[in-house]
mmCIF file of C-alpha atoms in Angstrom:
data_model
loop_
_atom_site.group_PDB
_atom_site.id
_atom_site.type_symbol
_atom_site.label_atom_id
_atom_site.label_comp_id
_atom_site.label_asym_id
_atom_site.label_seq_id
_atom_site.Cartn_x
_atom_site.Cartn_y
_atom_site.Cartn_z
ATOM 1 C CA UNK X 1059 -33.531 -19.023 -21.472
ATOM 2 C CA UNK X 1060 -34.852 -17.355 -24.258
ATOM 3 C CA UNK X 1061 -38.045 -14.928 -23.570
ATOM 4 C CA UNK X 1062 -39.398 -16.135 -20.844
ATOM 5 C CA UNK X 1063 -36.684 -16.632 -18.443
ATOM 6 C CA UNK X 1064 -36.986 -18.118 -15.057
ATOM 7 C CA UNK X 1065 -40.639 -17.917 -16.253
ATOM 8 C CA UNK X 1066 -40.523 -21.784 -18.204
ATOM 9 C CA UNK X 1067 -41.730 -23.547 -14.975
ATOM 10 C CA UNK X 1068 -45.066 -21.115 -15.859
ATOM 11 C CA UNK X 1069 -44.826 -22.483 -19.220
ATOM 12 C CA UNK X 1070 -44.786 -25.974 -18.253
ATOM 13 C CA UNK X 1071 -48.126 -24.997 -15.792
ATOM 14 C CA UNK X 1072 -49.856 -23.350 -18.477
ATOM 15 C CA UNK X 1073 -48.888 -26.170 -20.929
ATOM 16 C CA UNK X 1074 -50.008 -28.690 -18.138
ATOM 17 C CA UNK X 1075 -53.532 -27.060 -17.942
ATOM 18 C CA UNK X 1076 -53.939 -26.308 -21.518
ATOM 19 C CA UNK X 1077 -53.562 -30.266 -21.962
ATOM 20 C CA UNK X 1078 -56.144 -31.057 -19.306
ATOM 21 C CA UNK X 1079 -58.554 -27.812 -20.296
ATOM 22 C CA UNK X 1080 -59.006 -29.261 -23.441
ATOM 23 C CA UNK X 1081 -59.916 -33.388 -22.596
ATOM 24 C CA UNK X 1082 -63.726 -32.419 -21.569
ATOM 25 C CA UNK X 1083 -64.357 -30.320 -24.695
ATOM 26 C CA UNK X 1084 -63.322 -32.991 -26.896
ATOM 27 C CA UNK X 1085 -65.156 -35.449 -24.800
ATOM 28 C CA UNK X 1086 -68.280 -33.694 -24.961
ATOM 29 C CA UNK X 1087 -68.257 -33.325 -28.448
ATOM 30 C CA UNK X 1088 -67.505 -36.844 -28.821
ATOM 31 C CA UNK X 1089 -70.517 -37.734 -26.976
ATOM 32 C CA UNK X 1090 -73.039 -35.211 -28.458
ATOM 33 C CA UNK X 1091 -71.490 -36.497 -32.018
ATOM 34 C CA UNK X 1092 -72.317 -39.875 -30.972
ATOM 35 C CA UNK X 1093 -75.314 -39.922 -29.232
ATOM 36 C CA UNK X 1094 -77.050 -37.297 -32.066
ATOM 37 C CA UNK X 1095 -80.016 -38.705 -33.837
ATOM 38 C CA UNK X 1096 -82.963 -37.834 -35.471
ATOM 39 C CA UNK X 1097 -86.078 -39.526 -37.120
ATOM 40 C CA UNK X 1098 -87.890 -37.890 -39.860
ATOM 41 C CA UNK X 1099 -90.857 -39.510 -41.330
ATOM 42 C CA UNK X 1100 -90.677 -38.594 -44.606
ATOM 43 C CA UNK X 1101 -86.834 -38.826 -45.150
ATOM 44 C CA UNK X 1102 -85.779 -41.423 -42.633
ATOM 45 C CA UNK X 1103 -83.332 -42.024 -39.263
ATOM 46 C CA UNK X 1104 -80.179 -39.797 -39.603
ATOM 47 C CA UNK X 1105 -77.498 -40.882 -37.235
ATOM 48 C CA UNK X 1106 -73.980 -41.087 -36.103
ATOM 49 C CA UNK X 1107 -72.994 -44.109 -37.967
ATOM 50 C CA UNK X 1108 -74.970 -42.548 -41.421
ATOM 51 C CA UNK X 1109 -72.060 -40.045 -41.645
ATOM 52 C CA UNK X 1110 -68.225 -40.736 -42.475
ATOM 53 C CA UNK X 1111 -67.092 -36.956 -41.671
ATOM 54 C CA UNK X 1112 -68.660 -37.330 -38.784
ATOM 55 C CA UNK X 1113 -66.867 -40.529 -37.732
ATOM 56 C CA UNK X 1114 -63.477 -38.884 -38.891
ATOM 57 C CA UNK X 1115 -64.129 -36.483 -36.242
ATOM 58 C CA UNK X 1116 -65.014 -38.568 -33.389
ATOM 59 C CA UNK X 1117 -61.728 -40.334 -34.130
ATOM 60 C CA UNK X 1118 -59.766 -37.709 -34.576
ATOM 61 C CA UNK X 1119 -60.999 -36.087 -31.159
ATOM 62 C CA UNK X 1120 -60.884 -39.350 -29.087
ATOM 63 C CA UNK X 1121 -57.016 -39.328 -30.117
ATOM 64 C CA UNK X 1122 -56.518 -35.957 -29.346
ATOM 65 C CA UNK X 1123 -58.230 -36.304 -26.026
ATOM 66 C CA UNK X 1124 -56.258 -39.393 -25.040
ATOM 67 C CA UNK X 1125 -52.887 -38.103 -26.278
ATOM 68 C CA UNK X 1126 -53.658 -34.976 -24.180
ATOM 69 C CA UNK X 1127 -54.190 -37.089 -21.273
ATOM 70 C CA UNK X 1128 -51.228 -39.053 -21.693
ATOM 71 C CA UNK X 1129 -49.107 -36.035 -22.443
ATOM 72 C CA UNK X 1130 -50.367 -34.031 -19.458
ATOM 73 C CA UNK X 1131 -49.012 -37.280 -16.804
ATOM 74 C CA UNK X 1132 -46.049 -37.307 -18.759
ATOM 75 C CA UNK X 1133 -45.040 -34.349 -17.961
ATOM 76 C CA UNK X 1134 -44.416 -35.296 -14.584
ATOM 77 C CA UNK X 1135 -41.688 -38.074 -15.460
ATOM 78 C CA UNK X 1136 -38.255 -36.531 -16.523
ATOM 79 C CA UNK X 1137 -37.553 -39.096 -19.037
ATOM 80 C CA UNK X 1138 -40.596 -38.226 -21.568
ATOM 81 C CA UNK X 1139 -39.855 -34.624 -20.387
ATOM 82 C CA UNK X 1140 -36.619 -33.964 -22.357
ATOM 83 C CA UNK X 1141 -37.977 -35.750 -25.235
ATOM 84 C CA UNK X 1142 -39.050 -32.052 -26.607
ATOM 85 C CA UNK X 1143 -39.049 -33.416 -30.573
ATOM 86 C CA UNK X 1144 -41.441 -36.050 -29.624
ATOM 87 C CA UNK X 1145 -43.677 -33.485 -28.256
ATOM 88 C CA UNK X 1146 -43.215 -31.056 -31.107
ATOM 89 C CA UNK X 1147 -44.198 -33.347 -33.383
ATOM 90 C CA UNK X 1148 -46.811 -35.147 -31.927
ATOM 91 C CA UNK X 1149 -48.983 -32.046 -31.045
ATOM 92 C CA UNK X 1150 -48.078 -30.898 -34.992
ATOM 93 C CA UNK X 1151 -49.770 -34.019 -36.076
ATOM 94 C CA UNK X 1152 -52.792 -33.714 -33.726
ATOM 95 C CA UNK X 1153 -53.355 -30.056 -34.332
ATOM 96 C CA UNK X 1154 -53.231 -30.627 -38.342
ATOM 97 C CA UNK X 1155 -55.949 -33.663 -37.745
ATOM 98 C CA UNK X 1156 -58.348 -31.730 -35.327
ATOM 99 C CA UNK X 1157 -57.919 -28.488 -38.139
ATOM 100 C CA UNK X 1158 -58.691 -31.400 -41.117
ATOM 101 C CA UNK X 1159 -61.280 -32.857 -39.382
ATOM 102 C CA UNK X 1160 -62.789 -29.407 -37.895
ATOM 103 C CA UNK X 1161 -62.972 -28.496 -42.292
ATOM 104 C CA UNK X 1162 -64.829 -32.127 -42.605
ATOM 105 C CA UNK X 1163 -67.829 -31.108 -40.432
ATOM 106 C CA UNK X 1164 -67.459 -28.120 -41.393
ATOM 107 C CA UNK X 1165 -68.439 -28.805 -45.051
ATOM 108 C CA UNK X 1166 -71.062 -30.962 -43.778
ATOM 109 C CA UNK X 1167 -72.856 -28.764 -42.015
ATOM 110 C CA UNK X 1168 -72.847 -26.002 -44.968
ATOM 111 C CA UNK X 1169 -73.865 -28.387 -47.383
ATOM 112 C CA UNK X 1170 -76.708 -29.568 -44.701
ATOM 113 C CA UNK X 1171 -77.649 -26.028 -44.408
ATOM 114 C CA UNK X 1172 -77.510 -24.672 -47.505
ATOM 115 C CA UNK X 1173 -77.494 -27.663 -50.072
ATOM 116 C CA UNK X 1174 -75.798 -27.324 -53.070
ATOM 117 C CA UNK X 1175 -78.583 -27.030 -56.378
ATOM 118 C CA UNK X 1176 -75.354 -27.928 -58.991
ATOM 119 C CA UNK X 1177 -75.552 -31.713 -57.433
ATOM 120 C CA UNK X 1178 -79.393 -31.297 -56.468
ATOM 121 C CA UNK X 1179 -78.420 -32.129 -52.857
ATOM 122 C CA UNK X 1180 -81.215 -30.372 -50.984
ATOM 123 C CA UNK X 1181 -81.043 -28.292 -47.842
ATOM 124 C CA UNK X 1182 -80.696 -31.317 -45.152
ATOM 125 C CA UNK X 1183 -81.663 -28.982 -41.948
ATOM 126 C CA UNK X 1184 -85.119 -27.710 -42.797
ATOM 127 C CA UNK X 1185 -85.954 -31.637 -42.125
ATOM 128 C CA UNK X 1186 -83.385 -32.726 -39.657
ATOM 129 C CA UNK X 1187 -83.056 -29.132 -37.367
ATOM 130 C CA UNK X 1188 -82.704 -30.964 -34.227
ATOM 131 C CA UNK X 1189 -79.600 -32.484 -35.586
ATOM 132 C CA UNK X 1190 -78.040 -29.748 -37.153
ATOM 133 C CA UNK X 1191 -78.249 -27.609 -34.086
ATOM 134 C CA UNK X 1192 -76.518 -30.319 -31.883
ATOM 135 C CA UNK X 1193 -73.898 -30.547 -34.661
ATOM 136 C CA UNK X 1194 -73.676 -26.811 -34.371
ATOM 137 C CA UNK X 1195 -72.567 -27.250 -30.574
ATOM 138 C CA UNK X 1196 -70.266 -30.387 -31.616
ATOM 139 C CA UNK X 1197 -68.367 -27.933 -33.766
ATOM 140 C CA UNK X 1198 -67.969 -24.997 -31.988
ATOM 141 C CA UNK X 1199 -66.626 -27.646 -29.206
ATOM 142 C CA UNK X 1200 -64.495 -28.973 -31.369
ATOM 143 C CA UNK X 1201 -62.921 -25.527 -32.354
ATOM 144 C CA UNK X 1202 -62.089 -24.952 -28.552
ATOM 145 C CA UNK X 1203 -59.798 -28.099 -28.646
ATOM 146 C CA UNK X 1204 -58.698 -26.861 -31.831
ATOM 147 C CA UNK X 1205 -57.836 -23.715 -30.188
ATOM 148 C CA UNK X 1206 -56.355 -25.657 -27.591
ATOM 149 C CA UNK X 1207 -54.290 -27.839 -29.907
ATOM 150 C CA UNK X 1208 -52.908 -24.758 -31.754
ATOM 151 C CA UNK X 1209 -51.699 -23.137 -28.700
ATOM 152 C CA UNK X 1210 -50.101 -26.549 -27.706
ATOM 153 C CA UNK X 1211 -48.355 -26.900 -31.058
ATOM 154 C CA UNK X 1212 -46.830 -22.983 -30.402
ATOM 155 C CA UNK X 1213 -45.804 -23.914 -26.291
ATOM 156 C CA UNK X 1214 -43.445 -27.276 -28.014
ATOM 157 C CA UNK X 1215 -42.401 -25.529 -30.930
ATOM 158 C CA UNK X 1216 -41.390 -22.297 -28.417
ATOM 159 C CA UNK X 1217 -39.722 -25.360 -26.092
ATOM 160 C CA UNK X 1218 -37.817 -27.233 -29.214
ATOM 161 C CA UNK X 1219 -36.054 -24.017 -30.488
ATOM 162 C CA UNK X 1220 -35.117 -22.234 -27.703
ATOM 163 C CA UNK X 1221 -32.711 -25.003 -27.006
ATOM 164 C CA UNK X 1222 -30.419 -24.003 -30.517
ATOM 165 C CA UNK X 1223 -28.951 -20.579 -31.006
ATOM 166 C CA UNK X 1224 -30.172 -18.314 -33.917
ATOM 167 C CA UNK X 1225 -27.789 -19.599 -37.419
ATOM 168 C CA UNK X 1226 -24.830 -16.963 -37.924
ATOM 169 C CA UNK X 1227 -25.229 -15.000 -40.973
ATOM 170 C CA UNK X 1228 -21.946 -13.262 -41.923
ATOM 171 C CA UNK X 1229 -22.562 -9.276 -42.746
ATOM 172 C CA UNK X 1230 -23.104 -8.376 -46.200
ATOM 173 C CA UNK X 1231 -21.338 -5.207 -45.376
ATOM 174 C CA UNK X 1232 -18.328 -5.262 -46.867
ATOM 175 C CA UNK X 1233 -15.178 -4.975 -44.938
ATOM 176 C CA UNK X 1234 -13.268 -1.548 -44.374
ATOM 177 C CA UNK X 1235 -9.585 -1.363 -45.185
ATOM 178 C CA UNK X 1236 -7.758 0.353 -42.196
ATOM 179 C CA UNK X 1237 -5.273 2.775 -43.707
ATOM 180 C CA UNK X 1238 -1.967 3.519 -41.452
#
């Protein structure tokens, strides 16, 4: 079957642990998102619920996290098993969403670093460092479950099409007359 041969039931391990690997990075940055606060007494309280790219992330990871869950049991019943499309596409949709919300705090934490003087936005971390630094470790978690995710989307694409042959393409050559 394809390139792996008898080596699929590794596939399915590796897929397996990939799926479970990934649940306590995305938990932890949910948590460290969440929990992240900081007072400053000449600005004010910056916090979780101040931030909308920051929320977009927490919900994108808690999905991720629980689909990963329920996809790693699931592999264990035959009937969600053969269902390779709906795993295909599912870990397509979560992998996009972890990358778009990966860019969101991304962009957050540049302009929070570096500001942006065209919009007079000022540089938010030379007030609020303790928070930028834990949103520092929230995003470099969050890249391991994107990692995680991309190498996911690769394993069910792999396991979708292997199962069709390549299309025939007729030669461009073109044919030779036999002479007698």
């Amino acid at each position: 079957m394809g390139i792996l041969g008898s080596d699929v039931s590794n596939l399915r391990i590796f897929d397996f642990s990939v799926r479970l690997f990934l649940i306590p990075f995305s938990v932890a940055s949910i948590w460290i998102a969440v929990t992240n606060k900081q007072d400053n007494s000449d600005y004010g309280k910056l916090e979780f619920k101040n931030l909308i790219g920051l929320k977009y992330m927490v919900c994108i990871s808690a999905v991720s996290a629980g689909y990963a869950l329920f996809s790693a049991v699931s592999s264990f019943f035959k009937c969600i098993v053969t269902k390779a499309w709906l795993f295909f596409v599912t870990d397509q949709v979560i992998a996009y969403l972890l990358v778009t919300s990966m860019a969101a705090l991304w962009e957050f934490l540049y302009l929070a670093y570096y500001g942006d003087r065209v919009v007079t936005w000022s540089q938010a971390c030379d007030s609020y460092g303790k928070f930028c630094s834990k949103l520092k470790l929230v995003l470099a978690l969050h890249l391991i479950t994107v990692c995680c995710f991309l190498i996911l989307a690769v394993i069910s694409a792999y396991r979708v099409f292997t199962r069709f042959e390549p299309p025939f393409v007729p030669s461009k050559e073109p044919q030779q007359e036999r002479s007698t």
